[in-house]
Amino acid sequence: SRVEEDKELKEEEEAGLEAAELHFLIFSTDSSPPPPAPFEQRLVTTKTHQITSYYSINKEEVLGGGRFGMVHKCVEKSSGLVLAAKIIKARSQKEKEVVKCEIEVMNQLNHANLIQLYAAFESRHEIILVMEYVDGGELFDRIIDENYKLTELDTVLFIRQISEGLQHMHKMYILHLDLKPENILCVSRQTNKVKIIDFGLARRYKPREKLRVNFGTPEFLAPEVINYEFVSFPTDMWSLGVITYMLLSGLSPFLGEDDNETLNNILACQWSFEEAEFVDISEESKDFISRLLVKSKSWRMSASQSLKHPWLSDRALHYRLHHKVHNSFELVTK
Ligand code: ADP
């Protein structure tokens, strides 16, 4: 009868809702940190021994190519621990000093959202950093992967962890200065856990220090970097704004026809939410970005403020975002 049918329908609906609720609680707002490095924090000093006496470096397995060399998977012979070895070409004393700065910075950072350093080896032509290894690929690949639809809630979880990592760095008085999706690694393909890598440009904050950069990827540069003005904690927060914009839309907020146009867009702080990709995005996320992509350094949110912003902290909002995803999924499958 109609009454029974209605009752069944209602029960089904309720069961579905319960499952959705459960999914929400277990997965969607999983705000636990990623697993820590599989070793205690170590104060690494550079050794001059042969690295191959202690580690097997898998030359075939290239994890990535960077500005200065290659990153390979490697195994510590004595423990079987799987690690990543970043081989950096450094011949002159000056080049070696730069890499030692990277080591010094990593030695000071102990946080689950920041890749940890395990050992370092120096030879005549190179320095090798042995560090915690993660397996999930670059966050950048998730942005461009057609098969992997990033939801707004996924982005919340990613950005919150990047903010946590930045908050720790800034608390230790260290600037990253090279934050971009290529330098955020996923811990695995199943979860939304990430860690920040590449401390090659990172340095201790000095109140009156300017920064010279090579203009490899101008899309992520903050106005003060282009203008060769003082860099500071808000310089990293600008980059966080660019990353958030990219994760939400798949678009690069300042990208022009060529580098020159990109640089001009950044200096004019010319960006908007006009693109169609932003139609379905929450007002809170737009407010979040608007408080980071601010030309004047002193008006940008700090890492601690960003963590308190409703977009990252309001659970009722996250619940709504989750249901929005759930509903649109139903629409598609019907
Ligand atoms: P560079 O400073 O030369 O740009 P990165 O530190 O950015 O080098 O590393 C280059 C690439 O190698 C990264 O984008 C990433 O794909 C890979 N990679 C770096 N570190 C790790 C790691 N700890 N675990 C897994 N892959 C890594």
PDB file of C-alpha atoms and ligand atoms in Angstrom, residues 63-68 71 84 86 115 131-134 138 182-183 185 197-198, ligand 1:
ATOM      1  CA  LEU A  63      61.029  10.187  -7.382  1.00  0.00           C
ATOM      2  CA  GLY A  64      61.522  13.587  -8.902  1.00  0.00           C
ATOM      3  CA  GLY A  65      63.905  15.942 -10.557  1.00  0.00           C
ATOM      4  CA  GLY A  66      64.494  19.265  -8.924  1.00  0.00           C
ATOM      5  CA  ARG A  67      66.386  22.427  -9.660  1.00  0.00           C
ATOM      6  CA  PHE A  68      69.714  21.044  -8.505  1.00  0.00           C
ATOM      7  CA  VAL A  71      65.554  12.519  -5.764  1.00  0.00           C
ATOM      8  CA  ALA A  84      64.294   9.446  -0.062  1.00  0.00           C
ATOM      9  CA  LYS A  86      68.012  14.095  -2.673  1.00  0.00           C
ATOM     10  CA  ILE A 115      59.248  16.267   5.746  1.00  0.00           C
ATOM     11  CA  MET A 131      64.928  12.172   4.367  1.00  0.00           C
ATOM     12  CA  GLU A 132      61.532  10.775   5.251  1.00  0.00           C
ATOM     13  CA  TYR A 133      59.895   9.206   2.200  1.00  0.00           C
ATOM     14  CA  VAL A 134      56.254   9.613   1.207  1.00  0.00           C
ATOM     15  CA  GLU A 138      52.655  15.691  -5.694  1.00  0.00           C
ATOM     16  CA  GLU A 182      54.844  20.811  -6.540  1.00  0.00           C
ATOM     17  CA  ASN A 183      56.306  21.189  -3.071  1.00  0.00           C
ATOM     18  CA  LEU A 185      53.462  15.814  -1.248  1.00  0.00           C
ATOM     19  CA  ILE A 197      58.955  19.487   1.149  1.00  0.00           C
ATOM     20  CA  ASP A 198      61.858  21.398  -0.386  1.00  0.00           C
TER      21      ASP A 198
HETATM   22  P1  ADP B   1      64.386  20.729  -5.643  1.00  0.00           P
HETATM   23  O1  ADP B   1      64.741  21.515  -4.443  1.00  0.00           O
HETATM   24  O2  ADP B   1      65.607  20.344  -6.433  1.00  0.00           O
HETATM   25  O3  ADP B   1      63.271  21.342  -6.457  1.00  0.00           O
HETATM   26  P2  ADP B   1      62.558  18.927  -4.288  1.00  0.00           P
HETATM   27  O4  ADP B   1      62.938  18.799  -2.872  1.00  0.00           O
HETATM   28  O5  ADP B   1      61.439  19.861  -4.628  1.00  0.00           O
HETATM   29  O6  ADP B   1      63.860  19.301  -5.154  1.00  0.00           O
HETATM   30  O7  ADP B   1      62.250  17.506  -4.882  1.00  0.00           O
HETATM   31  C1  ADP B   1      61.978  17.303  -6.244  1.00  0.00           C
HETATM   32  C2  ADP B   1      60.850  16.263  -6.418  1.00  0.00           C
HETATM   33  O8  ADP B   1      61.246  14.992  -5.884  1.00  0.00           O
HETATM   34  C3  ADP B   1      59.588  16.625  -5.668  1.00  0.00           C
HETATM   35  O9  ADP B   1      58.751  17.483  -6.387  1.00  0.00           O
HETATM   36  C4  ADP B   1      58.958  15.257  -5.399  1.00  0.00           C
HETATM   37  O10 ADP B   1      58.202  14.815  -6.502  1.00  0.00           O
HETATM   38  C5  ADP B   1      60.160  14.349  -5.221  1.00  0.00           C
HETATM   39  N1  ADP B   1      60.465  14.227  -3.773  1.00  0.00           N
HETATM   40  C6  ADP B   1      61.193  15.094  -3.048  1.00  0.00           C
HETATM   41  N2  ADP B   1      61.279  14.726  -1.760  1.00  0.00           N
HETATM   42  C7  ADP B   1      60.593  13.582  -1.640  1.00  0.00           C
HETATM   43  C8  ADP B   1      60.298  12.684  -0.536  1.00  0.00           C
HETATM   44  N3  ADP B   1      60.746  12.943   0.689  1.00  0.00           N
HETATM   45  N4  ADP B   1      59.530  11.592  -0.776  1.00  0.00           N
HETATM   46  C9  ADP B   1      59.074  11.349  -2.034  1.00  0.00           C
HETATM   47  N5  ADP B   1      59.309  12.135  -3.101  1.00  0.00           N
HETATM   48  C10 ADP B   1      60.053  13.248  -2.930  1.00  0.00           C
END
